[in-house]
mmCIF file of C-alpha atoms and ligand atoms in Angstrom:
data_model
loop_
_atom_site.group_PDB
_atom_site.id
_atom_site.type_symbol
_atom_site.label_atom_id
_atom_site.label_comp_id
_atom_site.label_asym_id
_atom_site.label_seq_id
_atom_site.Cartn_x
_atom_site.Cartn_y
_atom_site.Cartn_z
ATOM 1 C CA MET A 1 -9.751 -18.669 -18.397
ATOM 2 C CA SER A 2 -10.390 -16.562 -21.481
ATOM 3 C CA ALA A 3 -9.582 -12.843 -21.617
ATOM 4 C CA ASP A 4 -13.323 -12.105 -21.542
ATOM 5 C CA GLU A 5 -13.727 -13.969 -18.281
ATOM 6 C CA GLN A 6 -10.851 -11.934 -16.806
ATOM 7 C CA SER A 7 -12.266 -8.538 -17.900
ATOM 8 C CA PHE A 8 -13.627 -6.026 -15.411
ATOM 9 C CA PRO A 9 -16.898 -4.149 -16.056
ATOM 10 C CA ALA A 10 -16.375 -0.562 -17.250
ATOM 11 C CA GLN A 11 -16.311 1.734 -14.215
ATOM 12 C CA GLN A 12 -14.853 5.025 -13.043
ATOM 13 C CA GLN A 13 -14.587 6.811 -9.700
ATOM 14 C CA GLU A 14 -13.065 10.037 -8.483
ATOM 15 C CA PRO A 15 -9.889 9.699 -6.375
ATOM 16 C CA PRO A 16 -9.275 8.407 -3.779
ATOM 17 C CA GLY A 17 -12.033 5.889 -4.673
ATOM 18 C CA LEU A 18 -14.121 3.691 -2.395
ATOM 19 C CA THR A 19 -14.371 -0.090 -2.132
ATOM 20 C CA GLY A 20 -18.183 -0.141 -2.062
ATOM 21 C CA ALA A 21 -18.397 1.355 -5.564
ATOM 22 C CA MET A 22 -16.244 -1.371 -7.149
ATOM 23 C CA THR A 23 -17.552 -4.271 -9.248
ATOM 24 C CA PRO A 24 -16.501 -6.928 -8.439
ATOM 25 C CA THR A 25 -15.703 -6.332 -4.773
ATOM 26 C CA PRO A 26 -11.992 -6.949 -4.121
ATOM 27 C CA ASP A 27 -10.916 -9.880 -1.958
ATOM 28 C CA HIS A 28 -8.940 -8.714 1.099
ATOM 29 C CA GLY A 29 -8.718 -12.176 2.646
ATOM 30 C CA GLU A 30 -11.781 -11.626 4.822
ATOM 31 C CA GLU A 31 -12.901 -15.239 4.376
ATOM 32 C CA SER A 32 -9.556 -16.868 3.601
ATOM 33 C CA TYR A 33 -6.608 -15.528 5.609
ATOM 34 C CA ARG A 34 -5.589 -17.751 8.531
ATOM 35 C CA GLY A 35 -3.057 -16.483 11.039
ATOM 36 C CA SER A 36 -0.581 -18.544 13.019
ATOM 37 C CA GLY A 37 0.824 -16.099 15.583
ATOM 38 C CA ARG A 38 3.604 -14.833 13.322
ATOM 39 C CA LEU A 39 3.235 -11.235 14.574
ATOM 40 C CA ASP A 40 2.109 -11.919 18.130
ATOM 41 C CA GLY A 41 2.052 -8.792 20.282
ATOM 42 C CA LEU A 42 3.470 -6.487 17.585
ATOM 43 C CA ARG A 43 2.118 -3.002 16.929
ATOM 44 C CA ALA A 44 1.854 -1.804 13.336
ATOM 45 C CA LEU A 45 1.056 1.403 11.461
ATOM 46 C CA VAL A 46 -0.253 0.911 7.905
ATOM 47 C CA THR A 47 -0.662 4.105 5.880
ATOM 48 C CA GLY A 48 -3.533 3.835 3.401
ATOM 49 C CA GLY A 49 -4.852 0.925 5.472
ATOM 50 C CA ASP A 50 -8.520 1.625 4.746
ATOM 51 C CA SER A 51 -8.727 -0.162 1.402
ATOM 52 C CA GLY A 52 -6.974 -2.299 -1.188
ATOM 53 C CA ILE A 53 -3.587 -3.765 -0.310
ATOM 54 C CA GLY A 54 -3.490 -1.828 2.973
ATOM 55 C CA ARG A 55 -6.776 -3.375 4.134
ATOM 56 C CA ALA A 56 -5.573 -6.886 3.254
ATOM 57 C CA VAL A 57 -2.356 -6.201 5.206
ATOM 58 C CA ALA A 58 -4.295 -4.877 8.218
ATOM 59 C CA ILE A 59 -6.567 -7.949 8.281
ATOM 60 C CA ALA A 60 -3.642 -10.377 7.949
ATOM 61 C CA PHE A 61 -1.534 -8.552 10.545
ATOM 62 C CA ALA A 62 -4.429 -8.646 13.027
ATOM 63 C CA ARG A 63 -5.004 -12.370 12.424
ATOM 64 C CA GLU A 64 -1.271 -12.917 13.020
ATOM 65 C CA GLY A 65 -1.629 -11.252 16.423
ATOM 66 C CA ALA A 66 -0.737 -7.588 15.805
ATOM 67 C CA ASP A 67 -2.597 -4.439 16.823
ATOM 68 C CA VAL A 68 -2.976 -2.118 13.839
ATOM 69 C CA ALA A 69 -3.236 1.652 13.346
ATOM 70 C CA ILE A 70 -4.329 2.773 9.888
ATOM 71 C CA GLY A 71 -3.864 6.115 8.143
ATOM 72 C CA TYR A 72 -6.265 7.244 5.393
ATOM 73 C CA LEU A 73 -7.943 10.295 3.877
ATOM 74 C CA PRO A 74 -10.988 11.664 5.747
ATOM 75 C CA ASP A 75 -13.174 10.954 2.640
ATOM 76 C CA GLU A 76 -12.424 7.244 3.129
ATOM 77 C CA GLU A 77 -14.017 6.955 6.575
ATOM 78 C CA GLU A 78 -16.446 4.212 5.500
ATOM 79 C CA ASP A 79 -13.607 2.048 4.170
ATOM 80 C CA ALA A 80 -11.534 2.708 7.296
ATOM 81 C CA GLN A 81 -14.415 1.655 9.545
ATOM 82 C CA GLU A 82 -14.762 -1.601 7.635
ATOM 83 C CA THR A 83 -11.053 -2.399 8.004
ATOM 84 C CA ALA A 84 -11.243 -1.573 11.725
ATOM 85 C CA ARG A 85 -14.208 -3.913 12.065
ATOM 86 C CA TRP A 86 -12.176 -6.839 10.667
ATOM 87 C CA VAL A 87 -9.195 -6.022 12.905
ATOM 88 C CA GLY A 88 -11.560 -5.961 15.892
ATOM 89 C CA GLU A 89 -13.122 -9.281 14.846
ATOM 90 C CA ALA A 90 -9.641 -10.794 14.932
ATOM 91 C CA GLY A 91 -9.489 -9.794 18.584
ATOM 92 C CA ARG A 92 -6.933 -7.035 18.041
ATOM 93 C CA LYS A 93 -6.981 -3.291 18.600
ATOM 94 C CA ALA A 94 -7.604 -0.972 15.631
ATOM 95 C CA VAL A 95 -6.671 2.721 15.728
ATOM 96 C CA LEU A 96 -8.085 5.083 13.097
ATOM 97 C CA LEU A 97 -5.896 7.997 11.988
ATOM 98 C CA PRO A 98 -7.629 10.103 9.301
ATOM 99 C CA GLY A 99 -5.554 12.861 7.700
ATOM 100 C CA ASP A 100 -3.974 14.039 4.450
ATOM 101 C CA ILE A 101 -0.311 13.020 4.524
ATOM 102 C CA THR A 102 0.655 15.441 1.760
ATOM 103 C CA ASP A 103 0.599 17.863 4.695
ATOM 104 C CA GLU A 104 3.913 17.559 6.562
ATOM 105 C CA ALA A 105 2.585 18.068 10.094
ATOM 106 C CA THR A 106 -0.184 15.513 9.509
ATOM 107 C CA ALA A 107 2.246 12.929 8.093
ATOM 108 C CA ARG A 108 4.702 13.403 10.952
ATOM 109 C CA SER A 109 1.933 13.048 13.540
ATOM 110 C CA LEU A 110 0.853 9.540 12.454
ATOM 111 C CA PRO A 111 3.623 7.484 14.129
ATOM 112 C CA ASP A 112 3.297 9.408 17.418
ATOM 113 C CA GLN A 113 -0.470 8.896 17.481
ATOM 114 C CA ALA A 114 -0.107 5.208 16.589
ATOM 115 C CA ALA A 115 2.571 4.630 19.253
ATOM 116 C CA GLU A 116 0.593 6.490 21.872
ATOM 117 C CA GLN A 117 -2.608 4.529 21.265
ATOM 118 C CA LEU A 118 -0.932 1.137 20.729
ATOM 119 C CA GLY A 119 1.652 1.482 23.500
ATOM 120 C CA GLY A 120 4.565 1.500 21.040
ATOM 121 C CA LEU A 121 5.389 0.732 17.420
ATOM 122 C CA ASP A 122 7.190 -2.248 15.849
ATOM 123 C CA VAL A 123 6.210 -2.236 12.162
ATOM 124 C CA LEU A 124 5.712 0.671 9.760
ATOM 125 C CA VAL A 125 4.076 -0.104 6.407
ATOM 126 C CA ASN A 126 4.460 2.848 4.031
ATOM 127 C CA ASN A 127 1.594 1.804 1.777
ATOM 128 C CA ALA A 128 -0.306 5.026 0.933
ATOM 129 C CA GLY A 129 0.178 6.017 -2.685
ATOM 130 C CA PHE A 130 -1.323 8.024 -5.517
ATOM 131 C CA GLN A 131 -1.193 7.872 -9.323
ATOM 132 C CA MET A 132 -3.084 9.597 -12.123
ATOM 133 C CA ALA A 133 -3.126 7.965 -15.559
ATOM 134 C CA ARG A 134 -5.986 9.766 -17.307
ATOM 135 C CA ARG A 135 -3.831 11.829 -19.671
ATOM 136 C CA GLU A 136 -2.140 11.466 -23.037
ATOM 137 C CA SER A 137 1.305 13.016 -22.697
ATOM 138 C CA VAL A 138 3.897 14.307 -20.261
ATOM 139 C CA GLU A 139 2.796 17.754 -21.463
ATOM 140 C CA ASP A 140 -0.632 17.226 -19.858
ATOM 141 C CA ILE A 141 0.648 16.758 -16.310
ATOM 142 C CA THR A 142 -0.278 19.685 -14.103
ATOM 143 C CA THR A 143 1.840 20.963 -11.232
ATOM 144 C CA ASP A 144 -0.963 20.027 -8.838
ATOM 145 C CA GLU A 145 -0.743 16.422 -10.074
ATOM 146 C CA ILE A 146 3.051 16.343 -9.791
ATOM 147 C CA ASP A 147 2.730 17.708 -6.246
ATOM 148 C CA ARG A 148 0.105 15.160 -5.269
ATOM 149 C CA VAL A 149 2.020 12.174 -6.662
ATOM 150 C CA LEU A 150 5.437 13.134 -5.306
ATOM 151 C CA LYS A 151 4.171 14.349 -1.938
ATOM 152 C CA THR A 152 2.018 11.263 -1.313
ATOM 153 C CA ASN A 153 4.527 8.696 -2.549
ATOM 154 C CA LEU A 154 7.883 10.220 -1.544
ATOM 155 C CA TYR A 155 7.670 13.218 0.770
ATOM 156 C CA ALA A 156 5.104 11.571 3.037
ATOM 157 C CA LEU A 157 7.056 8.298 3.053
ATOM 158 C CA LEU A 158 10.133 10.199 4.246
ATOM 159 C CA TRP A 159 8.185 12.285 6.786
ATOM 160 C CA VAL A 160 6.364 9.284 8.267
ATOM 161 C CA THR A 161 9.582 7.241 8.360
ATOM 162 C CA GLN A 162 11.535 10.027 10.079
ATOM 163 C CA ALA A 163 8.835 10.437 12.705
ATOM 164 C CA ALA A 164 8.531 6.664 13.236
ATOM 165 C CA LEU A 165 12.214 6.095 13.946
ATOM 166 C CA LYS A 166 12.142 7.287 17.527
ATOM 167 C CA HIS A 167 9.622 4.521 18.234
ATOM 168 C CA LEU A 168 11.288 1.676 16.285
ATOM 169 C CA GLY A 169 14.008 -0.447 17.856
ATOM 170 C CA ASP A 170 15.873 -3.720 17.580
ATOM 171 C CA GLY A 171 13.654 -6.316 15.838
ATOM 172 C CA SER A 172 11.304 -3.804 14.242
ATOM 173 C CA SER A 173 10.885 -3.205 10.525
ATOM 174 C CA ILE A 174 9.729 -0.900 7.771
ATOM 175 C CA ILE A 175 8.001 -2.170 4.619
ATOM 176 C CA ASN A 176 7.542 0.177 1.664
ATOM 177 C CA ASN A 177 5.011 -0.388 -1.085
ATOM 178 C CA SER A 178 6.832 -0.170 -4.420
ATOM 179 C CA SER A 179 5.427 -1.350 -7.795
ATOM 180 C CA ILE A 180 6.124 -3.250 -10.990
ATOM 181 C CA GLN A 181 6.224 0.324 -12.346
ATOM 182 C CA ALA A 182 9.705 0.674 -10.832
ATOM 183 C CA TYR A 183 10.898 -1.987 -13.325
ATOM 184 C CA GLN A 184 8.555 -1.720 -16.315
ATOM 185 C CA PRO A 185 7.354 1.909 -16.305
ATOM 186 C CA SER A 186 4.270 2.886 -18.345
ATOM 187 C CA SER A 187 4.554 6.240 -20.088
ATOM 188 C CA SER A 188 1.051 7.193 -18.885
ATOM 189 C CA LEU A 189 2.320 6.800 -15.298
ATOM 190 C CA LEU A 190 5.761 8.343 -15.675
ATOM 191 C CA ASP A 191 5.653 10.554 -12.578
ATOM 192 C CA TYR A 192 4.230 7.737 -10.421
ATOM 193 C CA ALA A 193 6.685 5.189 -11.854
ATOM 194 C CA SER A 194 9.598 7.477 -11.001
ATOM 195 C CA THR A 195 8.478 7.621 -7.353
ATOM 196 C CA LYS A 196 8.360 3.821 -7.198
ATOM 197 C CA ALA A 197 11.903 3.540 -8.591
ATOM 198 C CA ALA A 198 12.937 6.080 -5.932
ATOM 199 C CA ILE A 199 11.205 4.002 -3.227
ATOM 200 C CA ASN A 200 13.323 0.960 -4.204
ATOM 201 C CA ASN A 201 16.426 3.106 -4.011
ATOM 202 C CA LEU A 202 15.376 4.542 -0.630
ATOM 203 C CA THR A 203 14.713 1.037 0.679
ATOM 204 C CA VAL A 204 18.331 0.047 0.036
ATOM 205 C CA ASN A 205 19.761 3.106 1.763
ATOM 206 C CA LEU A 206 17.385 2.942 4.716
ATOM 207 C CA ALA A 207 18.294 -0.721 5.201
ATOM 208 C CA ALA A 208 21.985 0.220 5.197
ATOM 209 C CA GLU A 209 21.551 3.048 7.687
ATOM 210 C CA LEU A 210 19.108 1.322 10.028
ATOM 211 C CA GLY A 211 20.590 -2.197 10.007
ATOM 212 C CA PRO A 212 23.045 -1.354 12.808
ATOM 213 C CA ARG A 213 20.025 -0.343 14.920
ATOM 214 C CA GLY A 214 18.427 -3.759 14.333
ATOM 215 C CA ILE A 215 15.720 -2.293 12.083
ATOM 216 C CA ARG A 216 15.051 -4.174 8.837
ATOM 217 C CA VAL A 217 13.789 -2.266 5.778
ATOM 218 C CA ASN A 218 12.211 -3.970 2.752
ATOM 219 C CA ALA A 219 9.732 -3.317 -0.031
ATOM 220 C CA VAL A 220 6.981 -5.238 -1.791
ATOM 221 C CA ALA A 221 6.516 -4.601 -5.518
ATOM 222 C CA PRO A 222 2.926 -5.444 -6.509
ATOM 223 C CA GLY A 223 1.855 -6.056 -10.087
ATOM 224 C CA PRO A 224 -1.650 -5.015 -11.197
ATOM 225 C CA ILE A 225 -3.951 -5.411 -8.170
ATOM 226 C CA TRP A 226 -7.721 -4.851 -8.084
ATOM 227 C CA THR A 227 -8.124 -1.883 -5.686
ATOM 228 C CA PRO A 228 -10.009 1.470 -5.657
ATOM 229 C CA LEU A 229 -6.862 3.158 -7.002
ATOM 230 C CA GLN A 230 -7.519 1.621 -10.443
ATOM 231 C CA PRO A 231 -11.068 2.790 -11.319
ATOM 232 C CA ALA A 232 -10.206 6.123 -9.607
ATOM 233 C CA THR A 233 -7.128 6.864 -11.719
ATOM 234 C CA GLN A 234 -7.048 4.754 -14.902
ATOM 235 C CA PRO A 235 -9.106 5.310 -18.065
ATOM 236 C CA GLU A 236 -12.111 3.009 -18.458
ATOM 237 C CA GLU A 237 -10.608 0.911 -21.272
ATOM 238 C CA LYS A 238 -7.496 0.198 -19.166
ATOM 239 C CA VAL A 239 -9.688 -0.830 -16.200
ATOM 240 C CA GLN A 240 -11.541 -3.382 -18.330
ATOM 241 C CA LYS A 241 -8.336 -5.152 -19.434
ATOM 242 C CA PHE A 242 -6.503 -4.546 -16.182
ATOM 243 C CA GLY A 243 -3.911 -7.248 -15.426
ATOM 244 C CA GLN A 244 -4.402 -9.296 -18.593
ATOM 245 C CA ASP A 245 -0.869 -8.485 -19.782
ATOM 246 C CA THR A 246 0.747 -10.473 -16.950
ATOM 247 C CA PRO A 247 2.097 -14.017 -17.463
ATOM 248 C CA LEU A 248 -0.681 -15.281 -15.154
ATOM 249 C CA GLY A 249 -3.170 -13.451 -17.368
ATOM 250 C CA ARG A 250 -5.164 -11.663 -14.666
ATOM 251 C CA ALA A 251 -5.085 -8.919 -12.061
ATOM 252 C CA GLY A 252 -4.186 -9.912 -8.523
ATOM 253 C CA GLN A 253 -6.403 -9.477 -5.475
ATOM 254 C CA PRO A 254 -5.269 -7.505 -2.400
ATOM 255 C CA ALA A 255 -5.451 -10.762 -0.414
ATOM 256 C CA GLU A 256 -2.655 -12.164 -2.573
ATOM 257 C CA LEU A 257 -0.269 -9.441 -1.330
ATOM 258 C CA ALA A 258 -0.786 -9.886 2.399
ATOM 259 C CA PRO A 259 1.481 -12.938 2.918
ATOM 260 C CA ALA A 260 4.469 -11.031 1.490
ATOM 261 C CA PHE A 261 3.973 -8.215 4.018
ATOM 262 C CA VAL A 262 3.465 -10.695 6.881
ATOM 263 C CA PHE A 263 6.693 -12.494 5.954
ATOM 264 C CA LEU A 264 8.731 -9.268 5.831
ATOM 265 C CA ALA A 265 7.198 -8.009 9.103
ATOM 266 C CA SER A 266 7.897 -11.229 10.974
ATOM 267 C CA PRO A 267 10.982 -10.870 13.204
ATOM 268 C CA ARG A 268 11.371 -14.654 13.143
ATOM 269 C CA ASP A 269 10.680 -15.599 9.521
ATOM 270 C CA ALA A 270 12.501 -12.609 7.976
ATOM 271 C CA SER A 271 15.172 -12.098 10.654
ATOM 272 C CA TYR A 272 17.984 -11.871 8.053
ATOM 273 C CA VAL A 273 15.960 -10.207 5.258
ATOM 274 C CA SER A 274 16.629 -6.505 4.755
ATOM 275 C CA GLY A 275 17.176 -4.206 1.776
ATOM 276 C CA THR A 276 15.235 -6.422 -0.596
ATOM 277 C CA VAL A 277 12.227 -5.966 -2.864
ATOM 278 C CA LEU A 278 9.771 -8.845 -2.977
ATOM 279 C CA GLY A 279 7.807 -8.956 -6.239
ATOM 280 C CA VAL A 280 4.163 -10.106 -6.231
ATOM 281 C CA THR A 281 3.506 -9.373 -9.865
ATOM 282 C CA GLY A 282 1.661 -12.226 -11.564
ATOM 283 C CA GLY A 283 4.921 -13.138 -13.305
ATOM 284 C CA LYS A 284 6.317 -9.788 -14.450
ATOM 285 C CA PRO A 285 10.058 -9.485 -13.769
ATOM 286 C CA VAL A 286 11.410 -7.439 -10.873
ATOM 287 C CA PHE A 287 15.071 -7.184 -11.884
HETATM 288 P P1 NAD B 1 -5.927 2.066 -2.498
HETATM 289 O O1 NAD B 1 -6.532 3.244 -3.144
HETATM 290 O O2 NAD B 1 -6.822 1.098 -1.863
HETATM 291 O O3 NAD B 1 -4.866 2.501 -1.402
HETATM 292 C C1 NAD B 1 -4.119 3.689 -1.476
HETATM 293 C C2 NAD B 1 -4.384 4.438 -0.195
HETATM 294 O O4 NAD B 1 -3.472 5.525 -0.111
HETATM 295 C C3 NAD B 1 -5.771 5.054 -0.128
HETATM 296 O O5 NAD B 1 -6.704 4.178 0.425
HETATM 297 C C4 NAD B 1 -5.538 6.262 0.759
HETATM 298 O O6 NAD B 1 -5.974 5.986 2.077
HETATM 299 C C5 NAD B 1 -4.030 6.436 0.782
HETATM 300 N N1 NAD B 1 -3.708 7.802 0.411
HETATM 301 C C6 NAD B 1 -3.591 8.297 -0.844
HETATM 302 N N2 NAD B 1 -3.344 9.622 -0.770
HETATM 303 C C7 NAD B 1 -3.311 9.941 0.556
HETATM 304 C C8 NAD B 1 -3.103 11.155 1.266
HETATM 305 N N3 NAD B 1 -2.852 12.302 0.619
HETATM 306 N N4 NAD B 1 -3.172 11.130 2.612
HETATM 307 C C9 NAD B 1 -3.420 9.970 3.267
HETATM 308 N N5 NAD B 1 -3.604 8.792 2.655
HETATM 309 C C10 NAD B 1 -3.546 8.785 1.309
HETATM 310 O O7 NAD B 1 -5.027 1.364 -3.606
HETATM 311 P P2 NAD B 1 -3.873 0.260 -3.510
HETATM 312 O O8 NAD B 1 -3.702 -0.185 -4.891
HETATM 313 O O9 NAD B 1 -4.138 -0.718 -2.456
HETATM 314 O O10 NAD B 1 -2.588 1.125 -3.148
HETATM 315 C C11 NAD B 1 -1.729 0.825 -2.079
HETATM 316 C C12 NAD B 1 -0.280 0.942 -2.545
HETATM 317 O O11 NAD B 1 -0.032 -0.070 -3.514
HETATM 318 C C13 NAD B 1 0.077 2.260 -3.219
HETATM 319 O O12 NAD B 1 1.349 2.712 -2.764
HETATM 320 C C14 NAD B 1 0.172 1.872 -4.671
HETATM 321 O O13 NAD B 1 1.065 2.717 -5.381
HETATM 322 C C15 NAD B 1 0.699 0.476 -4.568
HETATM 323 N N6 NAD B 1 0.539 -0.337 -5.764
HETATM 324 C C16 NAD B 1 -0.711 -0.634 -6.212
HETATM 325 C C17 NAD B 1 -0.843 -1.395 -7.356
HETATM 326 C C18 NAD B 1 -2.191 -1.761 -7.918
HETATM 327 O O14 NAD B 1 -2.244 -2.259 -9.036
HETATM 328 N N7 NAD B 1 -3.276 -1.539 -7.213
HETATM 329 C C19 NAD B 1 0.297 -1.840 -8.032
HETATM 330 C C20 NAD B 1 1.539 -1.527 -7.544
HETATM 331 C C21 NAD B 1 1.653 -0.763 -6.407
HETATM 332 MG MG1 MG B 2 -8.793 3.927 0.152
#
């Protein structure tokens, strides 16, 4: 397809962004994902599970037989309800956990609430994330922005993981959402990119520490994926050409990420996989 055919219409939203305001609507696998019992009976918490990659993961997990709790910001209630509807249609239980995880007490409360309402916890997907790319230089980054990026992407990941560990046991796993930005950082995203490099590093150490407890820890590194995060945080001209610089020449859809998360969550398929980062990047290198 030509670059024109791969372009997105100009559009902007305020963070965190909503799915309903996006053109075209992202594909979360609603019509395409088919489960085969890979996660039968498991209980998962997906932070940021209302929209984008998190919604695709929640839908796929449910179709693979898992019950799913999702964290999200209160402003995203309509997206969260839609994800819950798809989980329910798959015949699985959905638990909605609104709250701002840049607040420590809120972040730490998510695993307890998920475990209480699901009867336990087997899989933690640290997927919530924030970036802000509408600025020219490192000199333009405000302290509020630094706080929001680092607290959402790193502090909250650590808080949620710490609180989840008392629920996770032999055969369970943690999957962190990294990024191509950990490998090929863009200067306009330098604070965000640094958190994603740190997430890769954390994944290795968590896998080392938790392996003896039978808990696997991995990460997925997405390339450019069409989600609310993009029109909410990138300048309009970047949104229009989003993803065209990949070898496959286009942005990915959230649905194209879900199988990687299902694989890493599966105690059978990924029984010996821990401490790794699985790239789903449209061809950009993750080494
Ligand atoms: P998204 O906006 O759909 O999902 C991000 C979610 O994070 C939001 O829905 C929101 O619920 C949650 N979140 C953000 N701040 C929060 C807070 N303070 N409290 C609670 N929840 C909060 O966008 P997405 O692209 O699906 O993002 C999911 C993950 O994928 C992020 O970690 C992102 O960094 C990563 N990622 C995305 C891309 C991409 O191109 N879209 C590329 C690489 C990595
Ligand atoms: Mg959202």
